[in-house]
Coordinates of C-alpha atoms in Angstrom, one line a residue:
M1 CA -17.2 -7.5 -9.8
L2 CA -18.1 -4.4 -7.8
H3 CA -16.6 -3.9 -4.4
A4 CA -18.3 -2.6 -1.3
M5 CA -17.1 0.6 0.2
P6 CA -14.2 -0.3 2.5
R7 CA -14.7 0.3 6.2
N8 CA -11.1 1.2 7.1
F9 CA -9.3 4.0 5.2
G10 CA -5.7 5.2 5.6
W11 CA -4.4 8.6 4.8
I12 CA -0.8 9.7 4.6
G13 CA 0.1 13.4 3.9
L14 CA -1.9 16.3 5.5
G15 CA -0.3 19.2 3.6
A16 CA -2.0 22.1 1.8
M17 CA -4.0 19.6 -0.4
G18 CA -4.0 16.5 1.7
Y19 CA -5.6 18.1 4.7
P20 CA -8.8 19.4 3.1
M21 CA -9.1 16.3 1.0
A22 CA -8.9 14.1 4.0
A23 CA -11.3 16.3 5.9
Q24 CA -13.9 16.0 3.1
L25 CA -13.4 12.2 2.9
R26 CA -13.9 11.8 6.7
R27 CA -17.0 14.0 6.8
K28 CA -18.6 12.1 3.9
L29 CA -17.8 8.5 4.8
P30 CA -20.3 6.6 6.8
A31 CA -20.1 7.2 10.5
S32 CA -19.1 3.5 11.0
S33 CA -16.0 4.0 8.8
Q34 CA -12.6 4.5 10.4
L35 CA -9.9 6.9 9.1
F36 CA -6.3 6.3 10.1
I37 CA -3.9 9.2 9.5
F38 CA -0.2 9.7 9.5
D39 CA 2.0 12.7 8.8
I40 CA 5.6 13.6 9.8
D41 CA 4.2 16.9 11.3
D42 CA 2.6 16.2 14.7
S43 CA 1.0 19.6 14.9
V44 CA -1.0 19.0 11.8
L45 CA -2.1 15.6 13.1
N46 CA -3.3 17.3 16.3
R47 CA -5.1 20.0 14.4
F48 CA -6.9 17.5 12.2
T49 CA -8.0 15.3 15.1
Q50 CA -9.3 18.3 17.0
E51 CA -11.3 19.5 13.9
M52 CA -12.8 16.1 13.5
S53 CA -13.5 15.4 17.1
G54 CA -17.0 14.4 18.0
E55 CA -19.0 12.5 15.4
W56 CA -16.1 11.5 13.1
S57 CA -13.8 8.7 14.0
V58 CA -10.1 9.4 13.3
S59 CA -7.0 7.6 14.7
V60 CA -3.5 8.8 14.5
L61 CA -0.9 6.2 13.8
R62 CA 2.9 6.5 14.0
S63 CA 4.1 5.2 10.6
A64 CA 3.1 4.3 7.1
K65 CA 3.5 0.6 8.0
E66 CA 0.9 1.0 10.8
I67 CA -1.5 2.7 8.3
S68 CA -1.1 -0.2 5.9
E69 CA -1.7 -2.8 8.6
Q70 CA -4.9 -1.1 9.8
S71 CA -6.5 0.0 6.4
D72 CA -8.1 -1.5 3.4
F73 CA -7.9 1.6 1.2
I74 CA -4.9 3.8 1.5
I75 CA -4.4 7.3 0.0
T76 CA -1.0 9.0 -0.1
I77 CA -0.3 12.6 -1.1
V78 CA 3.2 13.9 -0.5
P79 CA 5.4 16.6 -2.2
E80 CA 7.9 14.6 -4.3
G81 CA 8.9 11.3 -5.8
S82 CA 11.5 10.7 -3.1
H83 CA 8.8 11.1 -0.4
V84 CA 6.6 8.6 -2.2
R85 CA 9.4 6.1 -2.3
E86 CA 10.0 6.6 1.4
V87 CA 6.4 6.2 2.3
Y88 CA 6.0 3.0 0.2
L89 CA 9.4 1.3 0.2
N90 CA 11.1 2.1 3.5
P91 CA 11.9 -1.5 4.6
E92 CA 11.2 -0.7 8.3
V93 CA 8.2 1.6 8.4
G94 CA 7.0 1.9 4.8
L95 CA 3.5 0.8 3.6
L96 CA 4.9 -2.3 2.0
A97 CA 6.7 -3.3 5.2
A98 CA 3.3 -4.4 6.6
H99 CA 3.0 -8.1 7.2
D100 CA 0.1 -8.7 4.8
I101 CA -1.2 -6.3 2.2
S102 CA -3.2 -8.8 0.3
G103 CA -6.2 -7.3 -1.5
K104 CA -5.5 -3.7 -0.3
I105 CA -5.9 -0.7 -2.6
F106 CA -3.2 1.9 -2.6
V107 CA -3.8 5.3 -4.3
D108 CA -1.1 7.9 -4.7
C109 CA -2.4 11.4 -5.4
S110 CA 1.1 13.0 -5.4
T111 CA 2.4 14.8 -8.5
I112 CA 5.6 13.0 -9.2
D113 CA 7.6 11.6 -12.2
P114 CA 5.8 8.7 -13.9
S115 CA 8.8 6.4 -13.7
T116 CA 8.8 6.5 -9.9
S117 CA 5.1 5.7 -9.9
L118 CA 5.6 2.7 -12.1
V119 CA 8.3 1.4 -9.8
I120 CA 5.9 1.8 -6.8
G121 CA 3.2 0.0 -8.7
E122 CA 5.4 -2.9 -9.5
A123 CA 6.5 -3.1 -5.9
V124 CA 3.0 -3.2 -4.7
S125 CA 1.9 -5.8 -7.2
S126 CA 4.8 -8.1 -6.2
S127 CA 4.3 -7.8 -2.5
A128 CA 1.5 -10.4 -2.1
P129 CA 0.4 -13.7 -3.7
L130 CA -1.0 -13.4 -7.2
S131 CA -4.4 -14.6 -6.1
T132 CA -4.8 -11.7 -3.7
T133 CA -2.7 -9.0 -5.4
P134 CA -3.0 -5.6 -4.0
R135 CA -3.6 -2.7 -6.4
F136 CA -1.8 0.6 -6.9
Y137 CA -3.2 3.6 -8.7
D138 CA -1.7 6.9 -9.6
A139 CA -4.5 9.5 -9.2
P140 CA -3.1 13.1 -9.1
V141 CA -5.6 15.9 -8.6
S142 CA -6.2 19.3 -10.0
G143 CA -8.2 22.2 -8.6
G144 CA -5.9 23.6 -6.0
T145 CA -6.5 24.2 -2.3
A146 CA -9.9 25.9 -3.1
G147 CA -11.0 22.8 -5.0
A148 CA -9.8 20.6 -2.2
S149 CA -11.8 22.6 0.4
K150 CA -14.9 22.6 -1.8
A151 CA -14.6 18.9 -2.9
S152 CA -14.6 20.0 -6.5
L153 CA -11.3 18.5 -7.6
T154 CA -10.5 16.7 -10.8
F155 CA -9.0 13.2 -10.3
M156 CA -6.8 11.8 -13.1
V157 CA -6.7 8.1 -12.6
G158 CA -4.1 5.8 -14.1
T159 CA -6.3 3.0 -15.1
P160 CA -8.8 2.0 -17.9
S161 CA -12.5 2.6 -17.4
T162 CA -12.9 -1.2 -17.6
D163 CA -10.9 -1.8 -14.5
P164 CA -13.2 -3.7 -12.0
N165 CA -12.1 -1.4 -9.3
F166 CA -12.9 1.8 -11.1
P167 CA -16.5 2.1 -9.9
L168 CA -15.2 1.9 -6.3
L169 CA -12.4 4.4 -7.0
K170 CA -14.9 6.7 -8.6
E171 CA -17.2 6.4 -5.6
V172 CA -14.4 7.3 -3.2
F173 CA -13.0 10.1 -5.3
S174 CA -16.5 11.6 -5.7
L175 CA -16.4 12.4 -2.0
M176 CA -13.5 14.8 -2.7
G177 CA -14.1 15.8 -6.3
T178 CA -16.5 16.3 -9.1
S179 CA -14.6 15.1 -12.2
I180 CA -13.0 11.6 -12.3
Y181 CA -11.2 10.5 -15.4
A182 CA -9.9 7.0 -16.2
L183 CA -6.8 7.8 -18.3
G184 CA -6.0 4.3 -19.6
G185 CA -3.3 2.6 -17.6
P186 CA -0.5 2.9 -14.9
S187 CA 1.2 6.3 -14.8
L188 CA -1.2 7.9 -17.4
G189 CA -2.9 9.8 -14.6
L190 CA 0.5 11.5 -14.0
A191 CA 0.9 12.0 -17.7
A192 CA -2.3 13.9 -17.8
K193 CA -1.4 15.9 -14.7
L194 CA 2.0 16.9 -16.0
S195 CA 0.5 17.9 -19.3
N196 CA -2.2 19.9 -17.6
N197 CA 0.2 21.7 -15.2
Y198 CA 2.6 22.5 -18.0
L199 CA -0.3 24.1 -19.9
S200 CA -1.6 25.9 -16.9
G201 CA 1.8 27.3 -15.9
M202 CA 2.4 28.6 -19.4
I203 CA -1.1 30.2 -19.7
A204 CA -0.6 31.9 -16.3
L205 CA 2.8 33.3 -17.4
A206 CA 1.3 34.4 -20.8
T207 CA -1.6 36.0 -19.0
A208 CA 0.7 37.9 -16.6
E209 CA 2.7 39.2 -19.6
A210 CA -0.4 40.2 -21.6
M211 CA -1.9 42.0 -18.6
N212 CA 1.4 43.9 -18.0
L213 CA 1.6 44.8 -21.7
G214 CA -2.0 46.1 -21.8
M215 CA -1.7 48.1 -18.6
R216 CA 1.5 49.7 -19.8
L217 CA -0.3 50.7 -22.9
G218 CA -3.0 52.4 -20.8
L219 CA -5.7 49.8 -20.3
D220 CA -7.6 49.3 -17.1
P221 CA -6.8 45.8 -15.9
K222 CA -10.4 44.8 -15.1
V223 CA -11.6 46.1 -18.5
L224 CA -8.8 44.3 -20.2
S225 CA -9.5 41.0 -18.4
D226 CA -13.2 41.2 -19.3
C227 CA -12.4 41.9 -22.9
I228 CA -10.0 38.9 -23.0
A229 CA -12.7 36.7 -21.4
T230 CA -14.9 37.0 -24.4
S231 CA -12.1 36.9 -27.0
S232 CA -9.6 34.3 -28.3
G233 CA -7.3 34.7 -25.3
A234 CA -10.0 33.5 -22.9
S235 CA -8.8 31.0 -20.2
W236 CA -9.6 29.7 -16.8
V237 CA -6.6 31.6 -15.4
N238 CA -7.9 34.9 -16.7
A239 CA -11.4 34.3 -15.6
T240 CA -10.9 33.0 -12.0
M241 CA -7.2 33.5 -11.1
N242 CA -6.0 36.6 -13.0
P243 CA -2.5 37.3 -11.8
V244 CA -3.1 41.1 -11.4
P245 CA -4.3 41.9 -7.8
G246 CA -7.9 43.2 -7.8
V247 CA -9.1 41.7 -11.1
C248 CA -10.5 38.6 -9.4
P249 CA -11.4 39.8 -5.9
D250 CA -12.0 36.4 -4.4
A251 CA -8.8 34.8 -5.7
V252 CA -5.6 34.4 -3.8
T253 CA -4.0 36.8 -6.4
S254 CA -6.0 39.6 -4.7
R255 CA -5.0 38.4 -1.2
G256 CA -1.3 38.9 -1.4
Y257 CA -0.9 35.6 -3.3
D258 CA -1.1 33.8 0.1
G259 CA -2.2 30.2 -0.2
G260 CA -3.0 28.5 -3.5
F261 CA -0.4 26.6 -5.5
K262 CA 3.1 27.6 -4.4
V263 CA 5.4 28.9 -7.1
Q264 CA 8.1 26.3 -6.1
L265 CA 5.6 23.6 -6.9
M266 CA 4.9 25.0 -10.3
K267 CA 8.7 25.0 -10.9
K268 CA 8.8 21.4 -9.8
D269 CA 5.9 20.3 -12.0
I270 CA 7.2 22.1 -15.1
T271 CA 10.6 20.4 -14.5
L272 CA 8.9 17.0 -14.3
A273 CA 6.9 17.7 -17.5
M274 CA 10.1 18.7 -19.3
E275 CA 11.9 15.6 -18.1
A276 CA 9.0 13.4 -19.3
A277 CA 9.0 15.2 -22.6
R278 CA 12.7 14.5 -23.1
Q279 CA 12.0 10.8 -22.5
V280 CA 9.5 10.6 -25.3
D281 CA 11.0 13.2 -27.6
A282 CA 8.2 15.6 -27.3
K283 CA 9.1 19.2 -28.2
L284 CA 8.2 21.9 -25.6
V285 CA 9.1 25.2 -27.3
L286 CA 8.0 27.3 -24.3
G287 CA 9.5 25.0 -21.6
D288 CA 12.9 26.5 -21.1
S289 CA 11.6 30.1 -20.9
G290 CA 8.7 29.2 -18.7
L291 CA 10.9 27.2 -16.3
S292 CA 13.4 30.0 -16.1
A293 CA 10.7 32.5 -15.1
Y294 CA 9.2 30.2 -12.4
S295 CA 12.7 29.3 -11.1
A296 CA 13.6 32.9 -10.7
A297 CA 10.3 33.7 -9.0
A298 CA 10.7 30.8 -6.7
E299 CA 14.0 32.3 -5.5
D300 CA 12.8 35.8 -5.3
P301 CA 12.0 36.8 -1.6
R302 CA 8.9 38.7 -2.9
C303 CA 7.5 35.6 -4.5
R304 CA 8.8 32.5 -2.7
D305 CA 6.0 30.5 -0.9
K306 CA 3.4 32.5 -2.7
D307 CA 0.8 31.2 -5.2
S308 CA 2.4 30.6 -8.6
R309 CA 0.5 33.4 -10.3
V310 CA 2.9 35.7 -8.3
V311 CA 5.1 35.3 -11.3
Y312 CA 3.3 38.5 -12.4
R313 CA 5.0 40.3 -9.5
W314 CA 8.4 39.0 -10.6

């Protein structure tokens, strides 16, 4: 059975990714829809409501519990698994502390460990009568802040394509992204995200090393990058986010590495991928070396809070 687009949406988490995603959602929802927002940072709530003032209806609420009480479709995107637990499971002000969550849809776009996501999903499912069971989906995203601002994100959804709710999920996510994948079941969206970010992080590190090698051997960085782009070392990182400043003029790597995907977050995601690999006995030969490099860069004053491709500077 297909579901109509909900009228009341809730959003928790207006960080570097959440803010532009929520803005895209609000601008593209019907004018009659309502968006309820909550973040622990009052200043970002004020900025969001000012930006949306006028034709778009936005209401600031004071807790996750209030968001749950007022909304039919709730999206959360926060930094870590501990924050997701707090948002959902806090007995006083969490989403599941609401009086009645029957039939609601909860989506977590955070990048966290799969085990925490499974715990949250079970808690959501057991919080209402079976006949009106609320649904929880892990749906991490890829594409960075640029993709969030352009509504060109990839959504990795932890559900099979046969899920009756998937057409609705796809319709909602298409307001913020261009590629929506049903990955098969609970936590498998996160499995895809951790696999992707592990790969992306290693490619970025290898690209930084290769560029440094070629430049020290006498190559012009732009010429080298163009050569790689049509050779077996071609990659998205080289073509659109080359770590060497100036090679990709429009990328954050050519703007002081300001913005983008923080190096601390890459450290976090590779750590999560390695923990997941240990749980399923998957060999990650590059993991320790890569994590060591990103960990060192994350602590380096020249690199901390910069885009993760700043590992080239380290």
